[in-house]
Amino acid sequence: MRLTILGGGGFRVPLVYRALLDDHGKGRVTHVTLYDLDASRIEAIARVLAEQAAGMADAPEVSVTTDLAEALRGTDFVFSAIRVGGLAGRAVDERVALEEGVPGQETVGAGGIAYGLRTVPVAMDLARRIAELAPEAWVINFTNPAGMVTEAMSAYLGDRVIGICDSPVGLGRRVAGALGVDPATVWLDYAGINHLGWLRGIRVEGRDLLPELLRDDAALTSFEEGKLFGAEWLRTLGCVPNEYLHFYYFSREAVAASRAAAQTRGAQLIEQQQRFYAHANGSALQAWDSARLERETTYLSDIREAAGAGERAGADLESGGYEQVALALMRAIALDERTTLILNVRSRGTIDGLDPEAVVEVPCFVSANGARPLSVDPLPGHALGLMASVKAVEQAVIEAATTGSRAAALRAFAIHPLVGSVVVARRLLERYERELPQLGYLRGRN
Ligand code: G6P
Ligand code: MN
């Protein structure tokens, strides 16, 4: 089986390769093609992969290319994990938002809109090329903002593109741990859109254990989301939100914490990753792994500090979510190993009140036929309202990216619940256009 990684010089590629190396099952990936625009970044990553594979007789073969047609020819699966504008673009997304007094995060609020405006045109172009050159391939989208980008790519790829994120499965693993149950045996009643979802129940043999957890202060504040949101607020909500909802429920505190921090996340990652990509002597694998650990340790550090959540749990530093979801999805499709996974797919009416073409993040049944969303219980009014607002923002970004309409781009900023002012929205758009050359396609008045 052949896998092509778009963004093959990206920092998290060795995580995926490690999962492939650990998979000795029948029908495993035997060939990986790394595609990237930047040859030096792929070289740096390829050196890490070579060290990971050292001494392993059945290691998947790796080839590298900067030619898209060559990368796609004959491939079975495509992972898309690109970063348009690089980390420098991310740093702009985050800084400009914070300077305007709204949360500065790559996937949430104004930062997510700017990142989407930059990424959607490129992702759609890639989707079109994949549909032409590898029409049989399945596409797994990691590229953030993952829900919006998956929805944009589905215009060319339909249900052959599936978006993934590790935050729901990470949440499920942590909640199961707090309850002392095996994460492999639980049913997660999770629903939402990417980085905006809620765990409403966790069932073992039909019994929902969440009410028990909500009553237990010690257990509730023993894991990341419990520390971020606090026991009282979780009891009030009656569910456990995705960690990214901190930017909504505690938006002023999140802004204050990020503004007080020495650097934006993007600027911090530029420094961390520079130490790896510019690394010339010694082990590339060691340099990569120490930058990886630093990244995990400092993940969402601003909001953890705002919430007084302290350091991350050791188990959360191991990662394992991102690449495991990808591998499980790929095996389920390629080998018909039927399973359920929380994925980003078109809703098809799963969430009442949302456009059936909208991509949502819900449990899906996965088989050789792809991923089908399962029916979920209705969401409470406030959650549905928030989701519908943010989905309208995502769709306005896709409209701007496909038509070049500056008015649609302004609408995206202005209707976002975390922006809250047309005046600020206008300033955000102007400043992003000034600082991000990739937004040069926007036309018309706003
Ligand atoms: C989580 C999120 C991803 C994000 C990753 C890294 O896994 O679900 O969407 O890409 O964290 O975040 P970072 O801030 O380290 O880039
Ligand atoms: Mn994610």
Coordinates of C-alpha atoms and ligand atoms in Angstrom, one line a residue:
M1 CA 0.0 0.0 0.0
R2 CA 1.3 3.5 -0.9
L3 CA 0.9 6.6 1.1
T4 CA 1.7 10.2 0.0
I5 CA 2.2 12.9 2.5
L6 CA 1.5 16.5 1.2
G7 CA 3.6 18.7 3.5
G8 CA 6.1 15.9 3.7
G9 CA 8.7 18.2 5.2
G10 CA 6.3 19.0 8.1
F11 CA 7.4 18.6 11.7
R12 CA 4.9 15.9 12.7
V13 CA 5.7 13.5 9.8
P14 CA 8.0 11.3 12.0
L15 CA 5.0 10.7 14.3
V16 CA 3.1 9.2 11.3
Y17 CA 6.1 7.2 10.2
R18 CA 6.7 5.8 13.7
A19 CA 3.1 4.5 13.7
L20 CA 3.7 2.9 10.2
L21 CA 6.9 1.3 11.5
D22 CA 5.0 -0.2 14.5
D23 CA 2.3 -1.7 12.1
H24 CA 3.4 -5.1 11.1
G25 CA 0.0 -6.3 10.0
K26 CA -1.0 -7.6 6.6
G27 CA -1.8 -4.8 4.1
R28 CA 0.4 -2.3 5.8
V29 CA 1.9 0.7 4.1
T30 CA 5.0 -0.3 2.2
H31 CA 5.9 2.9 0.5
V32 CA 5.7 6.5 1.7
T33 CA 6.2 9.5 -0.7
L34 CA 7.0 12.9 0.9
Y35 CA 5.9 15.8 -1.1
D36 CA 6.7 19.4 -0.2
L37 CA 7.5 22.7 -1.8
D38 CA 10.6 23.1 0.3
A39 CA 13.3 20.5 -0.6
S40 CA 15.5 21.3 2.4
R41 CA 12.6 20.7 4.9
I42 CA 11.9 17.3 3.3
E43 CA 15.6 16.4 3.5
A44 CA 15.7 17.2 7.2
I45 CA 12.6 15.1 7.8
A46 CA 13.9 12.2 5.6
R47 CA 17.0 12.1 7.8
V48 CA 14.8 11.6 10.9
L49 CA 12.8 8.8 9.1
A50 CA 16.0 7.1 8.1
E51 CA 17.2 7.0 11.7
Q52 CA 13.8 5.7 12.8
A53 CA 13.9 2.9 10.3
A54 CA 17.5 1.9 11.0
G55 CA 17.8 -1.9 11.6
M56 CA 14.2 -2.6 10.7
A57 CA 13.9 -5.0 7.9
D58 CA 10.3 -4.2 7.0
A59 CA 10.5 -0.4 7.3
P60 CA 8.3 1.3 4.6
E61 CA 10.4 2.7 1.8
V62 CA 10.6 6.5 1.7
S63 CA 10.9 8.6 -1.4
V64 CA 10.8 12.4 -1.7
T65 CA 9.7 14.8 -4.4
T66 CA 8.7 18.4 -5.1
D67 CA 6.7 17.3 -8.1
L68 CA 3.0 16.9 -7.2
A69 CA 2.0 14.7 -10.2
E70 CA 4.8 12.3 -9.3
A71 CA 3.8 12.3 -5.7
L72 CA 0.2 11.4 -6.5
R73 CA 0.6 8.8 -9.2
G74 CA -0.6 5.4 -8.1
T75 CA -1.1 6.3 -4.5
D76 CA -3.7 4.7 -2.3
F77 CA -3.9 7.3 0.5
V78 CA -3.0 10.9 0.7
F79 CA -2.3 12.7 4.0
S80 CA -2.6 16.4 3.6
A81 CA -0.7 18.3 6.3
I82 CA 0.3 21.5 4.7
R83 CA 1.0 24.9 6.3
V84 CA 0.4 27.7 3.8
G85 CA 2.6 30.7 4.8
G86 CA 4.6 28.6 7.2
L87 CA 4.9 29.3 10.9
A88 CA 5.7 32.9 10.1
G89 CA 2.1 33.2 8.7
R90 CA 0.7 31.6 11.9
A91 CA 2.6 34.1 14.0
V92 CA 0.9 37.0 12.0
D93 CA -2.5 35.3 12.4
E94 CA -2.1 35.2 16.2
R95 CA -0.3 38.6 16.8
V96 CA -2.8 40.7 14.7
A97 CA -5.8 39.2 16.5
L98 CA -4.2 39.8 19.9
E99 CA -3.4 43.4 19.0
E100 CA -7.0 43.9 18.2
G101 CA -8.0 42.4 21.6
V102 CA -9.5 39.1 20.4
P103 CA -8.1 35.6 20.9
G104 CA -5.0 34.8 18.9
Q105 CA -5.0 31.2 18.0
E106 CA -4.3 29.4 14.7
T107 CA -7.7 27.7 14.4
V108 CA -10.1 29.7 16.6
G109 CA -11.6 33.1 15.9
A110 CA -9.9 35.8 13.8
G111 CA -6.6 33.8 13.6
G112 CA -8.5 30.8 12.2
I113 CA -10.2 33.0 9.6
A114 CA -6.9 34.5 8.5
Y115 CA -5.4 31.0 8.3
G116 CA -8.4 29.7 6.5
L117 CA -8.3 32.5 3.9
R118 CA -4.7 31.6 3.2
T119 CA -5.1 27.9 3.1
V120 CA -8.5 27.1 1.5
P121 CA -7.5 28.2 -2.1
V122 CA -4.4 26.0 -1.9
A123 CA -6.2 23.1 -0.3
M124 CA -8.9 23.2 -3.0
D125 CA -6.3 23.3 -5.7
L126 CA -4.7 20.2 -4.3
A127 CA -8.1 18.5 -4.0
R128 CA -8.7 19.2 -7.7
R129 CA -5.4 17.8 -8.7
I130 CA -5.9 14.7 -6.5
A131 CA -9.3 14.1 -8.1
E132 CA -7.7 14.3 -11.5
L133 CA -4.5 12.4 -10.9
A134 CA -5.5 9.9 -8.2
P135 CA -9.3 9.6 -8.4
E136 CA -9.3 6.3 -6.4
A137 CA -7.2 7.6 -3.5
W138 CA -8.6 8.4 -0.1
V139 CA -7.6 11.7 1.4
I140 CA -7.0 12.2 5.1
N141 CA -6.9 15.9 5.9
F142 CA -4.8 17.0 8.9
T143 CA -4.4 20.6 7.6
N144 CA -5.9 23.2 9.9
P145 CA -8.3 24.7 10.3
A146 CA -9.3 21.1 9.7
G147 CA -13.1 21.3 9.6
M148 CA -13.2 24.2 7.2
V149 CA -10.4 22.8 5.0
T150 CA -12.0 19.4 4.8
E151 CA -15.3 21.0 3.8
A152 CA -13.6 23.0 1.1
M153 CA -11.8 19.9 -0.3
S154 CA -15.0 17.9 -0.3
A155 CA -16.2 20.1 -3.2
Y156 CA -13.8 18.1 -5.4
L157 CA -13.4 14.9 -3.4
G158 CA -16.8 14.3 -1.9
D159 CA -16.7 11.7 0.8
R160 CA -13.2 10.6 -0.2
V161 CA -11.8 13.3 2.0
I162 CA -12.0 12.8 5.7
G163 CA -10.7 15.2 8.3
I164 CA -9.0 14.2 11.5
C165 CA -8.1 15.8 14.8
D166 CA -6.7 14.2 17.9
S167 CA -8.4 16.4 20.4
P168 CA -11.7 14.4 20.8
V169 CA -9.9 11.1 21.2
G170 CA -7.4 12.7 23.6
L171 CA -10.3 14.0 25.6
G172 CA -11.9 10.6 25.6
R173 CA -8.7 8.9 26.7
R174 CA -8.3 11.4 29.6
V175 CA -11.9 11.1 30.8
A176 CA -11.7 7.3 30.7
G177 CA -8.5 7.5 32.7
A178 CA -10.1 9.7 35.3
L179 CA -12.9 7.2 35.6
G180 CA -10.5 4.3 35.8
V181 CA -11.9 2.5 32.7
D182 CA -10.1 1.2 29.6
P183 CA -10.4 3.9 26.8
A184 CA -10.6 1.0 24.3
T185 CA -13.9 -0.2 25.8
V186 CA -15.9 3.1 26.0
W187 CA -18.4 4.7 23.7
L188 CA -17.8 8.5 23.4
D189 CA -20.9 10.6 22.9
Y190 CA -19.1 13.5 21.3
A191 CA -20.5 15.9 18.8
G192 CA -19.6 19.3 17.3
I193 CA -17.4 20.8 14.6
N194 CA -13.6 20.7 14.7
H195 CA -12.2 22.3 17.8
L196 CA -15.8 23.1 18.9
G197 CA -17.3 20.0 20.3
W198 CA -18.7 18.5 23.5
L199 CA -18.5 15.1 25.2
R200 CA -22.0 14.6 26.5
G201 CA -21.6 11.0 27.7
I202 CA -19.1 8.2 28.1
R203 CA -20.7 4.7 28.0
V204 CA -19.5 1.4 29.2
E205 CA -21.9 -1.5 28.4
G206 CA -24.7 0.9 27.9
R207 CA -24.2 2.8 31.2
D208 CA -23.3 6.5 31.1
L209 CA -20.4 7.2 33.5
L210 CA -20.3 10.9 32.9
P211 CA -22.8 11.8 35.7
E212 CA -20.6 10.0 38.2
L213 CA -17.6 11.9 37.0
L214 CA -19.4 15.2 37.2
R215 CA -20.2 14.6 40.9
D216 CA -16.6 13.7 41.8
D217 CA -14.5 16.9 42.2
A218 CA -11.2 15.2 42.6
A219 CA -11.6 13.0 39.5
L220 CA -13.0 15.9 37.6
T221 CA -10.0 18.1 38.1
S222 CA -7.5 15.4 37.7
F223 CA -7.2 15.8 33.9
E224 CA -6.5 18.6 31.4
E225 CA -10.1 19.7 30.5
G226 CA -11.2 19.5 34.1
K227 CA -8.4 21.7 35.1
L228 CA -9.0 24.2 32.3
F229 CA -12.7 24.6 32.8
G230 CA -13.1 23.9 36.5
A231 CA -15.5 21.4 38.2
E232 CA -18.3 23.9 38.8
W233 CA -18.5 25.0 35.2
L234 CA -18.5 21.4 33.9
R235 CA -21.3 20.6 36.3
T236 CA -23.2 23.6 35.1
L237 CA -22.7 22.6 31.4
G238 CA -23.4 18.9 32.2
C239 CA -20.7 17.9 29.7
V240 CA -17.0 18.2 29.0
P241 CA -16.1 20.6 26.2
N242 CA -13.2 20.3 23.8
E243 CA -10.2 22.2 25.2
Y244 CA -10.4 24.8 22.4
L245 CA -13.7 25.9 23.9
H246 CA -11.7 27.7 26.6
F247 CA -11.3 30.4 24.0
Y248 CA -15.1 30.9 24.1
Y249 CA -16.0 30.3 27.7
F250 CA -13.0 32.2 29.0
S251 CA -12.2 34.5 26.1
R252 CA -11.2 37.6 28.0
E253 CA -8.9 35.6 30.2
A254 CA -7.4 33.8 27.2
V255 CA -6.7 37.1 25.5
A256 CA -5.1 38.6 28.6
A257 CA -2.9 35.5 29.1
S258 CA -1.7 35.5 25.5
R259 CA -1.0 39.2 25.5
A260 CA 1.0 38.8 28.7
A261 CA 3.0 35.9 27.2
A262 CA 6.4 36.7 25.8
Q263 CA 5.6 35.2 22.4
T264 CA 2.7 34.0 20.3
R265 CA 2.6 30.2 19.8
G266 CA 3.7 30.6 16.2
A267 CA 6.8 32.6 17.2
Q268 CA 7.6 30.1 19.9
L269 CA 7.3 27.2 17.5
I270 CA 9.5 29.0 15.0
E271 CA 12.3 29.0 17.6
Q272 CA 11.7 25.5 18.7
Q273 CA 11.7 24.1 15.2
Q274 CA 14.6 26.2 14.0
R275 CA 16.7 24.2 16.4
F276 CA 15.7 21.0 14.5
Y277 CA 15.6 22.2 10.9
A278 CA 18.9 24.1 11.2
H279 CA 20.5 21.2 13.0
A280 CA 23.5 20.0 11.0
N281 CA 25.6 17.6 13.2
G282 CA 24.7 14.5 15.2
S283 CA 21.4 12.7 15.4
A284 CA 18.5 14.3 13.5
L285 CA 16.1 12.0 15.4
Q286 CA 17.3 13.3 18.7
A287 CA 17.1 16.9 17.6
W288 CA 13.6 16.3 16.3
D289 CA 12.5 14.4 19.5
S290 CA 13.7 17.1 21.8
A291 CA 11.9 19.8 19.8
R292 CA 8.8 17.6 19.8
L293 CA 8.9 17.2 23.6
E294 CA 9.3 20.9 24.0
R295 CA 6.3 21.5 21.7
E296 CA 4.1 19.0 23.7
T297 CA 5.2 20.5 27.0
T298 CA 4.3 24.0 26.0
Y299 CA 1.0 23.1 24.2
L300 CA -1.8 25.6 25.0
S301 CA 0.4 27.0 27.7
D302 CA -1.2 30.4 27.7
I303 CA -4.7 29.1 28.5
R304 CA -3.4 26.6 30.9
E305 CA -1.7 29.4 32.8
A306 CA -4.8 31.5 32.6
A307 CA -6.8 28.7 34.2
G308 CA -4.1 27.8 36.7
A309 CA -4.1 24.3 35.2
G310 CA -0.3 23.8 35.9
E311 CA 1.8 21.4 33.8
R312 CA 0.5 18.8 31.4
A313 CA 0.2 15.2 32.5
G314 CA 3.1 13.0 31.5
A315 CA 0.8 10.7 29.4
D316 CA -0.3 13.7 27.4
L317 CA 3.3 14.5 26.3
E318 CA 3.6 11.2 24.5
S319 CA 1.2 12.2 21.7
G320 CA -0.1 9.0 20.1
G321 CA -3.4 10.6 19.2
Y322 CA -2.6 12.2 15.9
E323 CA -0.9 9.4 14.2
Q324 CA -3.0 6.6 15.8
V325 CA -6.3 8.1 14.5
A326 CA -4.7 8.4 11.0
L327 CA -3.5 4.8 11.0
A328 CA -6.7 3.4 12.4
L329 CA -8.7 5.2 9.7
M330 CA -6.4 4.1 6.9
R331 CA -6.5 0.4 8.0
A332 CA -10.3 0.5 8.4
I333 CA -10.7 1.7 4.9
A334 CA -7.9 -0.3 3.2
L335 CA -8.6 -3.6 5.0
D336 CA -12.2 -3.2 5.9
E337 CA -11.3 -3.4 9.6
R338 CA -14.7 -2.0 10.7
T339 CA -14.6 0.4 13.6
T340 CA -15.9 3.7 14.9
L341 CA -13.8 6.8 15.0
I342 CA -14.6 10.5 15.7
L343 CA -13.9 12.1 12.3
N344 CA -14.7 15.2 10.3
V345 CA -17.2 14.3 7.6
R346 CA -20.2 15.9 5.8
S347 CA -23.1 15.9 8.3
R348 CA -25.9 14.4 6.1
G349 CA -28.4 15.6 8.7
T350 CA -26.6 14.0 11.7
I351 CA -26.8 17.4 13.5
D352 CA -30.2 18.8 13.2
G353 CA -30.3 22.4 12.2
L354 CA -27.0 22.4 10.3
D355 CA -26.5 22.4 6.5
P356 CA -26.3 18.6 5.5
E357 CA -23.2 19.4 3.4
A358 CA -21.4 21.0 6.4
V359 CA -18.5 19.1 7.7
V360 CA -19.0 18.1 11.4
E361 CA -16.9 16.2 13.9
V362 CA -18.9 13.2 15.1
P363 CA -18.5 9.4 15.7
C364 CA -18.4 7.6 12.3
F365 CA -18.7 4.0 11.3
V366 CA -15.6 3.3 9.1
S367 CA -15.2 0.4 6.6
A368 CA -13.9 -0.1 3.1
N369 CA -16.8 2.1 2.0
G370 CA -15.4 5.1 3.9
A371 CA -16.7 7.0 6.9
R372 CA -20.4 7.4 7.7
P373 CA -21.5 9.7 10.4
L374 CA -23.6 8.0 13.1
S375 CA -26.7 9.6 14.5
V376 CA -26.1 11.7 17.6
D377 CA -28.4 13.1 20.2
P378 CA -29.5 16.7 19.7
L379 CA -27.1 19.3 21.1
P380 CA -28.3 21.8 23.7
G381 CA -29.4 25.1 22.4
H382 CA -26.3 27.1 23.3
A383 CA -24.0 24.5 21.7
L384 CA -26.0 24.3 18.6
G385 CA -26.2 28.1 18.3
L386 CA -22.4 28.5 18.7
M387 CA -21.7 25.8 16.2
A388 CA -24.1 27.2 13.7
S389 CA -22.5 30.6 14.0
V390 CA -19.0 29.3 13.6
K391 CA -20.0 27.1 10.7
A392 CA -21.4 30.1 9.0
V393 CA -18.0 31.8 9.5
E394 CA -16.3 28.8 7.9
Q395 CA -18.6 28.9 5.0
A396 CA -18.1 32.6 4.5
V397 CA -14.3 31.9 4.4
I398 CA -14.8 29.2 1.8
E399 CA -17.0 31.6 -0.2
A400 CA -14.3 34.3 0.0
A401 CA -11.7 31.8 -1.1
T402 CA -13.6 30.5 -4.1
T403 CA -15.0 33.8 -5.3
G404 CA -12.3 36.2 -4.2
S405 CA -15.0 38.3 -2.5
R406 CA -13.6 40.7 0.1
A407 CA -17.2 41.2 1.4
A408 CA -17.5 37.5 2.2
A409 CA -14.1 37.7 4.0
L410 CA -15.3 40.7 6.1
R411 CA -18.6 38.9 6.9
A412 CA -16.5 36.0 8.2
F413 CA -14.7 38.2 10.7
A414 CA -17.8 40.3 11.6
I415 CA -20.2 37.4 12.4
H416 CA -17.6 35.5 14.4
P417 CA -18.8 35.4 18.1
L418 CA -15.3 36.1 19.3
V419 CA -14.9 39.2 17.3
G420 CA -18.1 41.0 18.2
S421 CA -17.6 44.3 16.3
V422 CA -17.9 45.2 12.6
V423 CA -15.3 48.0 13.2
V424 CA -12.8 45.5 14.6
A425 CA -13.6 43.0 11.9
R426 CA -12.8 45.7 9.3
R427 CA -9.5 46.5 10.9
L428 CA -8.6 42.8 11.2
L429 CA -9.2 42.2 7.5
E430 CA -7.2 45.3 6.5
R431 CA -4.3 44.4 8.7
Y432 CA -4.2 40.7 7.6
E433 CA -4.3 41.8 4.0
R434 CA -1.4 44.2 4.6
E435 CA 0.7 41.5 6.4
L436 CA -0.2 38.4 4.5
P437 CA 0.6 38.4 0.7
Q438 CA -1.4 35.2 0.3
L439 CA -4.6 37.2 0.7
G440 CA -3.8 39.2 -2.4
Y441 CA -6.6 37.5 -4.3
L442 CA -9.4 39.3 -2.4
R443 CA -11.3 41.8 -4.6
G444 CA -14.1 44.3 -4.2
R445 CA -15.2 46.6 -1.4
N446 CA -16.1 45.6 2.0
Ligands
G6P1 C1 -3.7 19.5 18.8 C2 -4.7 20.1 17.9 C3 -4.1 20.2 16.5 C4 -2.8 21.0 16.5 C5 -1.9 20.4 17.5 C6 -0.6 21.1 17.7 O1 -3.4 18.2 18.5 O2 -5.8 19.3 17.8 O3 -5.1 20.8 15.6 O4 -2.3 21.1 15.3 O5 -2.5 20.3 18.8 O6 -0.8 22.4 18.3 P1 0.5 23.4 18.3 O7 0.0 24.6 19.0 O8 1.6 22.7 19.0 O9 0.8 23.6 16.9
MN2 MN -6.9 19.6 15.9

